Amino acid sequence: MYSVFLVEDEIVTREGIRNSIPWERTPYTLAGEAPDGEMALTVLQEVKPDILITDIKMPFMDGLTLSRIIKKDQPWIKIIILSGHDEFQYAKDAISIGIDEYLLKPVSSADMLTTLEKVTRQIEEEKERLTNIETLKMKISSSQEVIREKWICDLATGQLSSGDAIEAGRSLGIDLIANGYVVLIVDISSNSEKFADYAVVKSIISSLVMSREDVLLFSPSVEKQGLIFKNAGRDSADDRVYSLAQAIRFETERNSSCRVSIGIGAMVSHVGEIVSSYADADRAVRYMSLTGKNKIIGVSDIQWKRQENSRYLEEGPIAERLRFAAREEIDDIIDLYLDISGRKSLDAADPSFVLLVYNDLIEIITALVEEIGGDIQQTLPISLRQNIEHSLAASSVPFRGQLRTLIEMWILYRDDHMNSRHHSIIKKAKSYIAENYMSQDMSLNTVASFVNVSPNHFSTIFSQEAGETFIEYLTNTRIENAKKLLCTSAMKCADIAYEVGYGDPHYFSFIFKKNTGISPRDYRVTSVSKEPCSCP
């Protein structure tokens, strides 16, 4: 199925397209509609349709402006422009933007279906090009591409000084100077783990950013794709970066069998700090090994931050392994400690060394607990932290077993406290929706503003935490409240539509049937009320 979104300010035209096409008998589904470009833009961030049908002249934001934004942020969307003006300038502007089809009003259902079929063929042809392995091999083998990728990878991983990086960039025709930089790391998961699968995803990502001068691509490994987002002003960086991350995940899932986890580093101001943003993004990716993959997580979203007044933790291999450890890795961590210490065995070691190891682990675990805002008193019993020498000597459990127990306690505590820091944000957002769903002005932007998070960032965390998109949640909330009114009142369906936040009763009936399988009229008849119904 191909999803279609309609933007048209004229109600008659909008209803004509909605009602004249037998959507259920076509390979298309009408994913939503809006009366102007400004309202559409908010919804399109969530819906991500395959095809956009938009009028060219509308209030607040016209179709050409909307199309320019969509072609940059969601370039896969095919755009069909509707116009009542057969003017050369409109057509010229549409061509310069990259509009796929241009139709003059009035448009018959037959013409619309013919045009939809035409852009559908374009979608399939592009998908085939993206997954053409021979083309990918040719691109990868390009010497210029190899030189460029190595330079960007060295830049991100700190192998170049700022001066050398800027100079090398100029020789490659890249202006590295910008207001800010953010690094994204895309970790690709493939069931087959074939090189071709990873190459396809990297091709998809490349196609999304190929016309953008503000994004640099590099491959830190076969299964990872890195991106450096530059010219990132602090006011817009968060929203633009999360918009790009959403597009990458959506297009990967749509065009391949792979899944991606995307880590986003902190924004930095200087070229020499790009390596820091890269390390942040890498940490966010590794964090997802604990919380579940196939997500988009920024370093600002995770709890691994040293709390104010917490003790300093010197980064080392033991601390880093413990931070992200799984239970099956405990023995490996103990062996790593022995290897670093030059010891072959722990149980045969002298008591003073065992005490040193135990104290070291308690120090590291205490600092890690403080990192996630926890309380060491709740993590380790006081008996394990006091009179340690006596406790170790008195225990019948071998030293190795006691160390394993200590690490297990940390892992159990960590996993129990890994609930997202966004729980309160989602709870606040849902409460706001429950109180204001009846407002026709309710949108992702208004709720994001209420919880003080950028729209695309909010969209990402809401769908990941709630298990459904913001639009799906809002629609379900409205439909459930409409059901209650249909069953418990004699209100007309048009009035119910207005009551639950829809300005168009016909569109309300369309959405209601799409979500429940029956019209509001039939729902009322088959439910409790026997009152006559006047639904559209």
Coordinates of C-alpha atoms in Angstrom, one line a residue:
M1 CA 0.0 0.0 0.0
Y2 CA 1.1 3.5 -0.8
S3 CA 0.1 6.3 1.6
V4 CA -1.3 9.6 0.3
F5 CA -1.7 12.9 2.1
L6 CA -3.9 15.7 0.8
V7 CA -3.5 19.4 1.3
E8 CA -6.2 21.6 -0.1
D9 CA -7.9 24.7 1.3
E10 CA -11.1 24.4 -0.7
I11 CA -13.5 22.0 1.1
V12 CA -15.3 21.1 -2.0
T13 CA -12.1 20.0 -3.8
R14 CA -10.8 18.2 -0.7
E15 CA -14.1 16.3 -0.3
G16 CA -14.2 15.5 -4.0
I17 CA -10.8 13.9 -4.0
R18 CA -11.5 12.1 -0.7
N19 CA -14.9 10.7 -1.8
S20 CA -14.6 10.1 -5.5
I21 CA -11.7 7.7 -5.3
P22 CA -12.5 4.2 -4.0
W23 CA -9.4 4.0 -1.8
E24 CA -10.2 0.5 -0.4
R25 CA -10.1 -0.9 -4.0
T26 CA -6.8 0.7 -4.9
P27 CA -3.2 0.2 -3.7
Y28 CA -3.5 3.6 -2.0
T29 CA -4.6 4.7 1.4
L30 CA -5.5 8.3 2.4
A31 CA -3.3 8.8 5.4
G32 CA -4.7 12.3 6.2
E33 CA -5.5 15.8 5.0
A34 CA -5.0 19.4 6.0
P35 CA -6.5 22.7 4.8
D36 CA -3.2 24.6 4.5
G37 CA 0.6 24.0 4.2
E38 CA 1.4 25.2 7.7
M39 CA -1.0 22.7 9.4
A40 CA 0.1 20.0 6.9
L41 CA 3.8 20.4 7.8
T42 CA 3.2 19.4 11.4
V43 CA 1.3 16.3 10.5
L44 CA 3.6 15.2 7.7
Q45 CA 6.5 15.0 10.2
E46 CA 4.6 12.2 11.8
V47 CA 2.7 10.5 8.9
K48 CA 5.6 10.4 6.4
P49 CA 3.5 9.5 3.3
D50 CA 4.7 8.2 0.0
I51 CA 2.8 10.7 -2.0
L52 CA 1.7 14.3 -1.2
I53 CA -1.1 16.0 -3.2
T54 CA -1.2 19.7 -2.5
D55 CA -2.9 22.8 -3.9
I56 CA -0.5 25.5 -5.0
K57 CA -2.3 28.5 -3.6
M58 CA -3.3 28.3 0.1
P59 CA -3.4 30.7 3.1
F60 CA -0.6 30.7 5.7
M61 CA 1.7 28.5 3.7
D62 CA 1.3 27.8 0.0
G63 CA 2.0 24.5 -1.8
L64 CA 5.3 25.6 -3.3
T65 CA 6.7 26.6 0.1
L66 CA 5.5 23.4 1.6
S67 CA 7.0 21.4 -1.3
R68 CA 10.4 23.1 -0.8
I69 CA 10.5 22.1 2.9
I70 CA 9.3 18.5 2.2
K71 CA 11.8 18.0 -0.6
K72 CA 14.6 18.9 1.8
D73 CA 13.4 17.0 4.9
Q74 CA 11.6 14.1 3.4
P75 CA 13.0 13.8 -0.2
W76 CA 11.4 10.4 -0.9
I77 CA 7.9 11.9 -0.9
K78 CA 6.5 12.3 -4.4
I79 CA 4.6 15.5 -4.8
I80 CA 1.6 16.2 -7.0
I81 CA 0.7 19.9 -7.4
L82 CA -2.9 21.0 -8.0
S83 CA -3.4 24.4 -9.6
G84 CA -6.2 26.4 -11.0
H85 CA -3.7 28.5 -12.8
D86 CA -2.2 27.5 -16.2
E87 CA 0.7 29.9 -15.7
F88 CA 4.2 29.4 -16.9
Q89 CA 5.8 30.8 -13.7
Y90 CA 4.0 28.3 -11.4
A91 CA 5.1 25.4 -13.6
K92 CA 8.7 26.8 -13.7
D93 CA 8.8 27.1 -9.9
A94 CA 7.4 23.6 -9.5
I95 CA 10.1 22.2 -11.8
S96 CA 12.9 24.0 -9.9
I97 CA 11.7 22.5 -6.6
G98 CA 11.5 19.0 -8.0
I99 CA 7.7 18.5 -8.1
D100 CA 6.8 15.2 -9.7
E101 CA 3.5 16.0 -11.3
Y102 CA 1.5 19.2 -12.0
L103 CA -2.3 18.9 -12.5
L104 CA -4.8 21.6 -13.5
K105 CA -8.1 21.8 -11.7
P106 CA -10.7 20.5 -11.9
V107 CA -9.2 17.0 -11.6
S108 CA -11.3 13.9 -12.3
S109 CA -10.9 10.7 -10.2
A110 CA -9.6 9.0 -13.3
D111 CA -6.9 11.6 -13.9
M112 CA -5.9 11.5 -10.3
L113 CA -5.6 7.7 -10.3
T114 CA -3.6 7.8 -13.5
T115 CA -1.2 10.3 -12.0
L116 CA -0.9 8.3 -8.8
E117 CA 0.0 5.2 -10.8
K118 CA 2.7 7.3 -12.6
V119 CA 4.4 8.4 -9.5
T120 CA 4.1 4.9 -8.0
R121 CA 6.2 3.6 -10.9
Q122 CA 8.7 6.3 -10.1
I123 CA 8.8 5.1 -6.4
E124 CA 9.4 1.5 -7.5
E125 CA 12.1 2.5 -10.0
E126 CA 14.0 4.5 -7.3
K127 CA 13.7 1.6 -4.9
E128 CA 15.3 -0.7 -7.5
R129 CA 18.1 1.7 -8.1
L130 CA 18.8 2.0 -4.4
T131 CA 19.2 -1.7 -4.0
N132 CA 21.2 -2.4 -7.2
I133 CA 24.3 -4.1 -5.9
E134 CA 26.5 -3.5 -9.0
T135 CA 25.8 0.3 -8.8
L136 CA 26.8 0.2 -5.1
K137 CA 30.0 -1.6 -5.8
M138 CA 31.0 1.0 -8.5
K139 CA 30.3 3.9 -6.1
I140 CA 32.3 2.3 -3.2
S141 CA 35.3 1.6 -5.5
S142 CA 35.5 5.3 -6.6
S143 CA 38.9 6.5 -5.6
Q144 CA 37.7 10.1 -4.9
E145 CA 34.9 8.7 -2.7
V146 CA 37.4 6.6 -0.7
I147 CA 39.7 9.6 -0.1
R148 CA 36.7 11.7 1.0
E149 CA 35.4 9.1 3.3
K150 CA 38.8 8.5 4.9
W151 CA 39.2 12.2 5.6
I152 CA 35.8 12.5 7.2
C153 CA 36.3 9.4 9.3
D154 CA 39.7 10.7 10.5
L155 CA 38.1 14.0 11.3
A156 CA 35.3 12.3 13.4
T157 CA 37.6 10.0 15.2
G158 CA 40.2 12.6 16.1
Q159 CA 43.0 11.5 13.8
L160 CA 43.4 15.0 12.3
S161 CA 44.1 18.4 14.0
S162 CA 41.6 21.2 13.3
G163 CA 44.0 23.0 11.0
D164 CA 44.9 19.8 9.0
A165 CA 41.2 18.9 8.8
I166 CA 40.1 22.3 7.4
E167 CA 43.0 22.4 4.9
A168 CA 42.3 18.8 3.7
G169 CA 38.6 19.7 3.4
R170 CA 39.4 22.6 1.1
S171 CA 41.5 20.4 -1.2
L172 CA 38.4 18.2 -1.5
G173 CA 36.1 21.1 -2.2
I174 CA 34.5 21.0 1.3
D175 CA 34.0 24.0 3.5
L176 CA 34.2 22.7 7.0
I177 CA 33.7 26.0 8.8
A178 CA 30.2 26.2 10.4
N179 CA 28.4 27.5 13.4
G180 CA 28.1 24.1 15.0
Y181 CA 28.4 20.4 14.5
V182 CA 26.5 17.2 15.5
V183 CA 27.5 13.6 14.8
L184 CA 25.1 10.8 14.2
I185 CA 26.0 7.2 14.1
V186 CA 23.6 4.7 12.4
D187 CA 24.1 1.2 13.6
I188 CA 22.7 -1.2 11.0
S189 CA 21.2 -4.6 12.0
S190 CA 20.8 -7.3 9.4
N191 CA 19.5 -10.9 10.0
S192 CA 21.8 -12.2 7.2
E193 CA 24.8 -10.0 8.1
K194 CA 25.6 -9.9 4.4
F195 CA 27.8 -7.0 3.1
A196 CA 25.1 -6.3 0.5
D197 CA 22.5 -5.5 3.2
Y198 CA 24.7 -3.0 4.9
A199 CA 25.6 -1.4 1.5
V200 CA 21.9 -1.0 0.6
V201 CA 21.2 0.9 3.8
K202 CA 24.2 3.1 3.3
S203 CA 23.0 3.8 -0.2
I204 CA 19.5 4.8 1.2
I205 CA 21.2 7.2 3.6
S206 CA 23.3 8.6 0.9
S207 CA 20.3 9.2 -1.3
L208 CA 18.6 11.2 1.5
V209 CA 21.5 13.6 2.0
M210 CA 23.2 13.6 -1.5
S211 CA 21.9 17.1 -2.3
R212 CA 22.6 18.6 1.1
E213 CA 25.8 20.6 1.8
D214 CA 25.3 20.5 5.5
V215 CA 25.8 16.7 6.0
L216 CA 29.1 14.8 5.6
L217 CA 29.0 10.9 5.3
F218 CA 31.6 8.4 6.5
S219 CA 31.7 4.7 7.4
P220 CA 33.4 3.9 10.7
S221 CA 32.8 0.2 10.0
V222 CA 30.9 -2.2 7.7
E223 CA 27.8 -2.1 9.9
K224 CA 27.8 1.6 10.8
Q225 CA 27.2 4.8 8.9
G226 CA 28.4 8.1 10.4
L227 CA 27.1 11.6 9.6
I228 CA 28.5 15.0 10.5
F229 CA 25.7 17.6 10.6
K230 CA 27.2 21.1 10.2
N231 CA 25.9 24.6 10.2
A232 CA 23.8 23.5 13.2
G233 CA 22.6 26.6 15.0
R234 CA 21.5 25.9 18.6
D235 CA 17.9 27.0 18.0
S236 CA 17.2 24.7 15.1
A237 CA 19.8 21.9 15.4
D238 CA 17.8 19.6 17.7
D239 CA 14.7 19.6 15.4
R240 CA 16.7 19.3 12.1
V241 CA 18.9 16.5 13.4
Y242 CA 16.0 14.4 14.7
S243 CA 14.1 15.0 11.5
L244 CA 17.0 13.6 9.5
A245 CA 17.3 10.6 11.9
Q246 CA 13.5 9.9 11.5
A247 CA 13.9 10.0 7.7
I248 CA 16.8 7.6 7.8
R249 CA 14.9 5.1 10.0
F250 CA 11.7 5.4 7.9
E251 CA 13.4 4.9 4.6
T252 CA 15.5 2.0 5.8
E253 CA 12.5 0.1 7.0
R254 CA 10.6 1.0 3.9
N255 CA 13.2 -0.1 1.4
S256 CA 15.2 -2.9 3.1
S257 CA 14.9 -5.8 5.5
C258 CA 17.4 -4.1 7.9
R259 CA 16.8 -2.1 11.1
V260 CA 18.8 0.8 12.4
S261 CA 19.7 2.3 15.8
I262 CA 20.7 5.9 15.6
G263 CA 22.8 7.6 18.2
I264 CA 23.0 11.4 18.3
G265 CA 25.9 13.3 19.8
A266 CA 25.9 16.6 21.6
M267 CA 26.2 19.8 19.5
V268 CA 29.7 21.2 19.5
S269 CA 31.0 24.6 18.3
H270 CA 34.5 23.9 17.0
V271 CA 36.0 21.5 14.5
G272 CA 38.3 20.0 17.1
E273 CA 35.3 19.1 19.2
I274 CA 33.7 16.9 16.5
V275 CA 35.5 13.9 18.0
S276 CA 33.6 14.6 21.3
S277 CA 30.2 14.6 19.5
Y278 CA 31.3 11.3 17.8
A279 CA 32.1 9.7 21.2
D280 CA 28.7 10.9 22.5
A281 CA 26.9 9.3 19.5
D282 CA 28.8 6.1 20.0
R283 CA 27.9 6.0 23.6
A284 CA 24.2 6.5 22.7
V285 CA 24.4 3.5 20.3
R286 CA 26.0 1.3 23.0
Y287 CA 23.4 2.5 25.5
M288 CA 20.7 1.0 23.2
S289 CA 22.3 -2.5 23.8
L290 CA 20.7 -2.1 27.2
T291 CA 17.4 -0.4 26.4
G292 CA 16.6 -2.1 23.1
K293 CA 17.8 -1.4 19.5
N294 CA 16.0 0.1 16.6
K295 CA 15.6 3.5 18.3
I296 CA 16.8 7.0 17.9
I297 CA 18.5 8.2 21.1
G298 CA 20.5 11.4 21.7
V299 CA 23.2 11.7 24.3
S300 CA 20.9 14.2 26.0
D301 CA 18.2 11.5 26.3
I302 CA 20.3 9.0 28.3
Q303 CA 21.0 9.0 32.0
W304 CA 24.7 8.4 31.8
K305 CA 25.6 11.8 33.0
R306 CA 27.8 12.6 36.0
Q307 CA 25.5 14.1 38.6
E308 CA 26.5 17.3 40.4
N309 CA 28.7 16.5 43.4
S310 CA 29.1 12.9 42.3
R311 CA 32.6 11.4 42.6
Y312 CA 35.0 11.5 39.7
L313 CA 35.2 8.2 37.8
E314 CA 38.5 7.8 35.9
E315 CA 37.5 6.1 32.6
G316 CA 39.2 2.8 32.1
P317 CA 38.4 -0.6 30.5
I318 CA 36.8 -2.0 33.7
A319 CA 34.5 1.0 34.2
E320 CA 33.5 1.1 30.6
R321 CA 32.8 -2.7 30.5
L322 CA 30.8 -2.5 33.7
R323 CA 28.7 0.5 32.5
F324 CA 27.2 -1.6 29.7
A325 CA 27.7 -5.1 31.0
A326 CA 25.4 -8.0 30.6
R327 CA 25.2 -10.9 33.0
E328 CA 26.9 -13.3 30.6
E329 CA 29.9 -10.9 30.5
I330 CA 30.7 -11.0 34.2
D331 CA 33.4 -13.6 34.1
D332 CA 35.0 -11.9 31.1
I333 CA 35.2 -8.6 33.1
I334 CA 36.8 -10.4 36.1
D335 CA 39.3 -12.0 33.7
L336 CA 40.0 -8.6 32.1
Y337 CA 40.8 -7.3 35.6
L338 CA 43.2 -10.2 36.3
D339 CA 44.9 -9.7 32.9
I340 CA 45.4 -6.0 33.5
S341 CA 46.9 -6.8 37.0
G342 CA 49.1 -9.5 35.5
R343 CA 47.5 -12.3 37.5
K344 CA 46.3 -15.7 36.2
S345 CA 44.0 -16.7 39.0
L346 CA 41.9 -15.0 41.6
D347 CA 41.1 -17.8 44.0
A348 CA 44.7 -18.6 44.6
A349 CA 45.7 -15.0 45.0
D350 CA 46.8 -13.5 48.2
P351 CA 44.0 -11.9 50.4
S352 CA 45.5 -8.4 50.1
F353 CA 45.1 -8.5 46.3
V354 CA 41.5 -9.8 46.5
L355 CA 40.7 -7.0 48.9
L356 CA 42.2 -4.5 46.5
V357 CA 40.1 -5.8 43.6
Y358 CA 36.9 -5.8 45.8
N359 CA 37.5 -2.2 46.9
D360 CA 38.2 -1.1 43.4
L361 CA 35.0 -2.6 42.1
I362 CA 33.0 -1.0 44.9
E363 CA 34.5 2.4 44.0
I364 CA 33.7 2.0 40.3
I365 CA 30.1 0.7 41.0
T366 CA 29.5 3.6 43.5
A367 CA 30.5 6.1 40.8
L368 CA 28.3 4.4 38.2
V369 CA 25.3 4.4 40.5
E370 CA 25.8 8.1 41.1
E371 CA 26.0 8.7 37.3
I372 CA 22.4 7.5 36.9
G373 CA 21.3 9.5 39.9
G374 CA 21.0 6.4 42.1
D375 CA 21.8 5.7 45.7
I376 CA 24.6 3.3 46.6
Q377 CA 22.7 2.5 49.8
Q378 CA 20.0 0.8 47.7
T379 CA 22.5 -1.0 45.5
L380 CA 24.9 -2.7 47.8
P381 CA 24.1 -3.9 51.3
I382 CA 26.1 -2.1 54.0
S383 CA 27.6 -5.4 55.0
L384 CA 29.3 -5.6 51.6
R385 CA 30.8 -2.1 52.0
Q386 CA 32.0 -2.2 55.6
N387 CA 34.3 -4.8 57.3
I388 CA 35.0 -6.0 53.8
E389 CA 38.2 -7.9 54.8
H390 CA 36.3 -9.8 57.5
S391 CA 33.3 -10.5 55.2
L392 CA 35.6 -12.0 52.5
A393 CA 37.5 -14.2 54.9
A394 CA 34.3 -15.4 56.7
S395 CA 32.4 -16.3 53.5
S396 CA 32.4 -19.9 52.3
V397 CA 31.9 -18.6 48.7
P398 CA 35.1 -18.5 46.6
F399 CA 36.5 -15.0 45.9
R400 CA 35.5 -15.2 42.3
G401 CA 31.9 -16.0 43.3
Q402 CA 31.8 -13.0 45.7
L403 CA 33.0 -10.6 42.9
R404 CA 30.4 -12.1 40.6
T405 CA 27.7 -11.4 43.1
L406 CA 28.9 -7.8 43.5
I407 CA 28.8 -7.1 39.8
E408 CA 25.4 -8.9 39.5
M409 CA 24.0 -6.5 42.1
W410 CA 25.1 -3.5 40.0
I411 CA 23.6 -4.9 36.8
L412 CA 20.3 -5.7 38.5
Y413 CA 20.1 -2.2 40.0
R414 CA 21.1 -0.5 36.7
D415 CA 18.5 -2.4 34.7
D416 CA 15.8 -1.7 37.2
H417 CA 16.6 2.1 37.0
M418 CA 16.9 2.3 33.2
N419 CA 13.4 3.7 32.7
S420 CA 13.5 6.5 30.2
R421 CA 14.0 10.0 31.6
H422 CA 11.2 10.9 29.2
H423 CA 8.5 9.1 31.2
S424 CA 7.5 12.4 32.9
I425 CA 7.4 14.2 29.5
I426 CA 5.1 11.5 27.9
K427 CA 2.9 11.5 31.0
K428 CA 2.6 15.3 30.8
A429 CA 1.9 15.2 27.1
K430 CA -0.8 12.6 27.5
S431 CA -2.4 14.6 30.3
Y432 CA -2.4 17.7 28.1
I433 CA -4.0 15.8 25.2
A434 CA -6.7 14.4 27.5
E435 CA -7.6 17.9 28.5
N436 CA -7.4 19.6 25.1
Y437 CA -8.1 16.9 22.4
M438 CA -11.4 18.8 21.6
S439 CA -9.4 21.8 20.3
Q440 CA -9.0 21.9 16.5
D441 CA -5.7 23.7 17.1
M442 CA -4.2 20.7 18.8
S443 CA -1.1 19.6 17.0
L444 CA 2.3 18.0 17.6
N445 CA 3.8 21.5 17.7
T446 CA 1.5 22.7 20.4
V447 CA 2.1 19.7 22.6
A448 CA 5.9 19.8 22.0
S449 CA 5.9 23.4 23.0
F450 CA 3.9 22.6 26.1
V451 CA 6.5 20.0 27.3
N452 CA 9.4 22.2 26.1
V453 CA 10.9 19.8 23.5
S454 CA 11.5 20.5 19.8
P455 CA 8.8 19.0 17.6
N456 CA 10.8 16.3 15.8
H457 CA 12.6 15.3 19.0
F458 CA 9.2 15.1 20.8
S459 CA 7.8 13.1 17.9
T460 CA 10.7 10.6 18.2
I461 CA 10.5 10.1 21.9
F462 CA 6.7 9.9 22.0
S463 CA 6.5 7.1 19.4
Q464 CA 9.3 5.2 21.1
E465 CA 7.9 5.5 24.6
A466 CA 4.2 5.3 23.8
G467 CA 4.4 2.6 21.1
E468 CA 2.4 4.7 18.6
T469 CA 2.9 8.0 16.9
F470 CA 1.5 11.3 18.3
I471 CA -1.1 11.5 15.5
E472 CA -2.2 7.9 16.1
Y473 CA -2.6 8.6 19.8
L474 CA -4.5 11.9 19.3
T475 CA -6.8 10.2 16.7
N476 CA -7.5 7.3 19.0
T477 CA -8.2 9.6 21.9
R478 CA -10.7 11.6 19.7
I479 CA -12.3 8.4 18.3
E480 CA -12.8 6.8 21.8
N481 CA -14.4 10.0 23.1
A482 CA -16.6 10.1 20.0
K483 CA -17.7 6.5 20.7
K484 CA -18.8 7.5 24.2
L485 CA -20.8 10.4 22.9
L486 CA -22.4 8.2 20.2
C487 CA -23.5 5.7 22.9
T488 CA -24.5 8.0 25.7
S489 CA -26.0 11.1 23.9
A490 CA -28.5 12.0 21.3
M491 CA -26.1 14.6 19.8
K492 CA -25.9 14.8 16.0
C493 CA -22.8 13.3 14.5
A494 CA -21.8 16.7 13.1
D495 CA -21.9 18.1 16.6
I496 CA -19.9 15.2 18.0
A497 CA -17.3 15.8 15.3
Y498 CA -16.8 19.4 16.5
E499 CA -16.9 18.2 20.1
V500 CA -13.9 15.9 19.7
G501 CA -11.8 18.3 17.6
Y502 CA -12.8 17.9 14.0
G503 CA -13.8 20.9 12.0
D504 CA -15.2 18.9 9.1
P505 CA -18.0 16.4 10.0
H506 CA -17.4 14.5 6.7
Y507 CA -13.7 14.1 7.4
F508 CA -14.6 12.9 11.0
S509 CA -16.9 10.2 9.5
F510 CA -14.1 9.2 7.1
I511 CA -11.5 8.9 9.9
F512 CA -14.0 7.1 12.2
K513 CA -14.7 4.5 9.6
K514 CA -11.1 4.1 8.7
N515 CA -10.2 3.4 12.4
T516 CA -13.3 1.3 13.4
G517 CA -14.4 -0.3 10.2
I518 CA -17.9 1.2 10.4
S519 CA -19.4 4.7 10.1
P520 CA -20.5 6.7 13.1
R521 CA -24.1 6.1 12.1
D522 CA -23.7 2.3 12.1
Y523 CA -21.7 2.4 15.3
R524 CA -24.5 4.2 17.1
V525 CA -27.1 1.8 15.6
T526 CA -25.2 -1.3 16.7
S527 CA -24.4 0.1 20.1
V528 CA -26.7 1.2 22.9
S529 CA -28.7 4.2 21.6
K530 CA -31.9 3.7 19.6
E531 CA -32.1 7.4 18.8
P532 CA -32.2 8.4 15.1
C533 CA -28.8 9.4 13.7
S534 CA -28.0 12.2 11.4
C535 CA -24.4 11.4 10.4
P536 CA -22.8 12.4 7.1

